[in-house]
CSV table of C-alpha atoms in Angstrom, one decimal:
chain,number,residue,atom,x,y,z
F,1,UNK,CA,39.8,12.0,-17.8
F,2,UNK,CA,38.6,9.0,-15.7
F,3,UNK,CA,39.6,5.9,-17.2
F,4,UNK,CA,36.7,3.7,-16.1
F,5,UNK,CA,38.6,0.5,-17.5
F,6,UNK,CA,41.3,1.1,-15.2
F,7,UNK,CA,39.1,1.4,-12.2
F,8,UNK,CA,36.9,-1.6,-12.8
F,9,UNK,CA,40.5,-3.6,-13.0
F,10,UNK,CA,41.6,-2.5,-9.5
F,11,UNK,CA,42.0,-6.0,-7.7
F,12,UNK,CA,45.0,-5.3,-5.1
F,13,UNK,CA,46.0,-2.8,-2.6
F,14,UNK,CA,48.9,-2.0,-4.6
F,15,UNK,CA,46.2,-1.0,-7.4
F,16,UNK,CA,44.0,1.3,-4.9
F,17,UNK,CA,47.1,3.0,-3.3
F,18,UNK,CA,47.3,5.0,-6.9
F,19,UNK,CA,44.1,6.8,-5.7
F,20,UNK,CA,43.3,9.1,-2.7
F,21,UNK,CA,40.4,7.6,-0.8
F,22,UNK,CA,39.5,10.7,0.8
F,23,UNK,CA,39.6,13.0,-2.0
F,24,UNK,CA,37.5,13.7,-4.8
F,25,UNK,CA,38.7,12.7,-8.3
F,26,UNK,CA,36.5,14.3,-10.6
F,27,UNK,CA,33.1,16.3,-9.9
F,28,UNK,CA,33.2,15.6,-6.4
F,29,UNK,CA,33.2,11.7,-7.3
F,30,UNK,CA,35.4,9.8,-4.9
F,31,UNK,CA,37.1,6.7,-6.0
F,32,UNK,CA,34.2,4.7,-4.4
F,33,UNK,CA,31.7,6.5,-6.7
F,34,UNK,CA,33.6,5.1,-9.7
F,35,UNK,CA,33.9,1.5,-8.0
F,36,UNK,CA,30.2,1.5,-7.6
F,37,UNK,CA,29.6,2.7,-11.2
F,38,UNK,CA,31.9,-0.1,-12.4
F,39,UNK,CA,30.5,-2.5,-10.1
F,40,UNK,CA,34.0,-3.5,-8.7
F,41,UNK,CA,33.1,-5.0,-5.1
F,42,UNK,CA,36.6,-6.5,-5.2
F,43,UNK,CA,38.4,-3.3,-4.8
F,44,UNK,CA,35.5,-1.9,-2.6
F,45,UNK,CA,36.6,-4.8,-0.1
F,46,UNK,CA,40.3,-3.6,-0.1
F,47,UNK,CA,39.7,-0.5,2.1
F,48,UNK,CA,37.1,1.5,4.1
F,49,UNK,CA,35.4,4.1,2.0
F,50,UNK,CA,34.0,7.5,3.1
F,51,UNK,CA,30.6,6.1,1.3
F,52,UNK,CA,28.6,8.9,3.1
F,53,UNK,CA,30.1,11.6,1.0
F,54,UNK,CA,28.3,12.9,-1.9
F,55,UNK,CA,29.0,13.9,-5.2
F,56,UNK,CA,28.0,17.0,-7.4
F,57,UNK,CA,24.6,15.4,-7.9
F,58,UNK,CA,24.1,14.9,-4.2
F,59,UNK,CA,24.7,10.9,-4.6
F,60,UNK,CA,26.4,9.0,-1.5
F,61,UNK,CA,27.4,5.6,-1.9
F,62,UNK,CA,24.1,4.0,-1.1
F,63,UNK,CA,22.2,6.4,-3.5
F,64,UNK,CA,24.6,5.6,-6.4
F,65,UNK,CA,24.3,2.0,-6.0
F,66,UNK,CA,20.5,2.2,-6.0
F,67,UNK,CA,20.5,4.3,-9.2
F,68,UNK,CA,22.8,1.8,-10.7
F,69,UNK,CA,20.6,-1.0,-9.2
F,70,UNK,CA,17.5,0.7,-11.1
F,71,UNK,CA,19.5,0.5,-14.3
F,72,UNK,CA,21.0,-3.0,-14.1
F,73,UNK,CA,18.7,-5.0,-11.6
F,74,UNK,CA,21.8,-6.2,-10.0
F,75,UNK,CA,21.6,-6.1,-6.4
F,76,UNK,CA,25.2,-7.1,-5.7
F,77,UNK,CA,26.6,-3.7,-4.7
F,78,UNK,CA,23.7,-2.6,-2.7
F,79,UNK,CA,23.8,-5.7,-0.5
F,80,UNK,CA,27.7,-5.4,0.0
F,81,UNK,CA,27.0,-2.0,0.9
F,82,UNK,CA,24.4,-3.2,3.6
F,83,UNK,CA,26.6,-5.7,4.7
F,84,UNK,CA,29.7,-3.6,5.2
F,85,UNK,CA,28.1,0.0,6.0
F,86,UNK,CA,24.8,-0.7,7.6
F,87,UNK,CA,25.4,2.6,9.8
F,88,UNK,CA,25.1,4.6,6.7
F,89,UNK,CA,21.9,3.0,4.8
F,90,UNK,CA,19.5,5.3,6.1
F,91,UNK,CA,21.4,8.4,5.2
F,92,UNK,CA,19.6,11.4,3.8
F,93,UNK,CA,21.5,13.7,1.3
F,94,UNK,CA,21.5,17.4,0.6
F,95,UNK,CA,18.2,16.8,-1.4
F,96,UNK,CA,16.4,15.1,1.5
F,97,UNK,CA,16.5,11.7,-0.1
F,98,UNK,CA,17.4,8.3,1.0
F,99,UNK,CA,18.4,5.5,-1.4
F,100,UNK,CA,15.3,3.8,-1.8
F,101,UNK,CA,14.1,6.8,-3.8
F,102,UNK,CA,16.6,6.1,-6.6
F,103,UNK,CA,16.1,2.3,-6.0
F,104,UNK,CA,12.4,2.5,-6.9
F,105,UNK,CA,9.4,0.4,-6.2
F,106,UNK,CA,10.3,-3.3,-7.0
F,107,UNK,CA,9.8,-6.7,-5.5
F,108,UNK,CA,13.6,-7.1,-5.0
F,109,UNK,CA,12.9,-4.8,-1.8
F,110,UNK,CA,11.6,-7.9,-0.3
F,111,UNK,CA,15.2,-9.6,-0.8
F,112,UNK,CA,16.6,-6.5,1.0
F,113,UNK,CA,14.1,-6.5,3.8
F,114,UNK,CA,14.4,-10.3,4.5
F,115,UNK,CA,18.3,-10.6,4.4
F,116,UNK,CA,18.9,-7.4,6.1
F,117,UNK,CA,16.0,-7.7,8.8
F,118,UNK,CA,18.1,-5.8,11.7
F,119,UNK,CA,18.3,-2.7,9.9
F,120,UNK,CA,15.6,0.2,10.4
F,121,UNK,CA,13.7,0.0,7.2
F,122,UNK,CA,10.7,1.6,9.2
F,123,UNK,CA,12.8,4.8,9.4
F,124,UNK,CA,13.5,5.5,5.6
F,125,UNK,CA,10.1,3.9,4.7
F,126,UNK,CA,8.4,6.5,6.8
F,127,UNK,CA,10.9,9.4,6.1
F,128,UNK,CA,8.8,12.4,4.5
F,129,UNK,CA,10.2,13.7,1.2
F,130,UNK,CA,10.4,17.8,1.5
F,131,UNK,CA,11.0,19.1,-2.1
F,132,UNK,CA,9.1,21.9,-3.9
F,133,UNK,CA,10.2,20.4,-7.1
F,134,UNK,CA,9.1,16.8,-6.8
F,135,UNK,CA,5.9,15.4,-7.1
F,136,UNK,CA,6.3,13.5,-3.9
F,137,UNK,CA,6.7,16.5,-1.6
F,138,UNK,CA,5.1,15.5,1.6
F,139,UNK,CA,5.1,11.8,0.9
F,140,UNK,CA,6.7,8.9,2.2
F,141,UNK,CA,8.4,6.2,0.1
F,142,UNK,CA,5.8,3.9,1.6
F,143,UNK,CA,3.1,5.8,0.1
F,144,UNK,CA,4.7,4.9,-3.1
F,145,UNK,CA,5.1,1.3,-2.2
F,146,UNK,CA,1.2,1.1,-1.5
F,147,UNK,CA,0.3,3.0,-4.7
F,148,UNK,CA,2.8,1.1,-7.2
F,149,UNK,CA,3.8,-1.8,-5.3
F,150,UNK,CA,2.8,-5.1,-6.0
F,151,UNK,CA,0.4,-7.0,-3.4
F,152,UNK,CA,3.4,-9.5,-2.3
F,153,UNK,CA,5.6,-6.4,-1.3
F,154,UNK,CA,2.7,-4.6,0.3
F,155,UNK,CA,1.4,-7.8,2.3
F,156,UNK,CA,5.2,-8.3,3.7
F,157,UNK,CA,5.3,-4.7,5.1
F,158,UNK,CA,1.6,-5.0,6.5
F,159,UNK,CA,2.9,-8.4,8.3
F,160,UNK,CA,6.5,-7.5,9.0
F,161,UNK,CA,6.8,-3.9,9.8
F,162,UNK,CA,5.6,-1.7,12.7
F,163,UNK,CA,4.7,1.2,11.4
F,164,UNK,CA,1.8,3.8,12.5
F,165,UNK,CA,-0.3,4.1,9.3
F,166,UNK,CA,-2.1,6.9,10.4
F,167,UNK,CA,1.0,9.0,9.5
F,168,UNK,CA,0.8,8.4,6.0
F,169,UNK,CA,-0.4,10.9,3.7
F,170,UNK,CA,-3.6,9.9,1.8
F,171,UNK,CA,-2.5,10.4,-2.0
F,172,UNK,CA,0.4,8.8,-4.0
């Protein structure tokens, strides 16, 4: 059984050495999955984690942090991951999803876009979702922003990103 309380209290390298970083603990969840679930950024800082690995739900580190954000509205873990693991921010999982699909259309995207300007946001905004089971199949996340986003978010994207809008699909 996973002791979330114990994992949430990891603070030192001695504490973290009790766990294997490169092996799943339970249901294909690695230690970093549980650290993200418990928002234990201090323990995340103690070592490099294989955040590109998926759990049994197809969630990599960024995907899970976005899913947790959607429930808590705390950007702390996502900002930490963007700062420390920028090379993985655009990873696509087994289900052809990037982390913004779990984040959702939200004005807090503006904070991420402005704070992490050097990342290739256009890539994941324009990535086509190819799922037969999802209403979004064949659409981009940008389409969702144009359909559901605030005028502030849409205007920011129009002014700051170099996107070929002719590639967009016509429906949400």
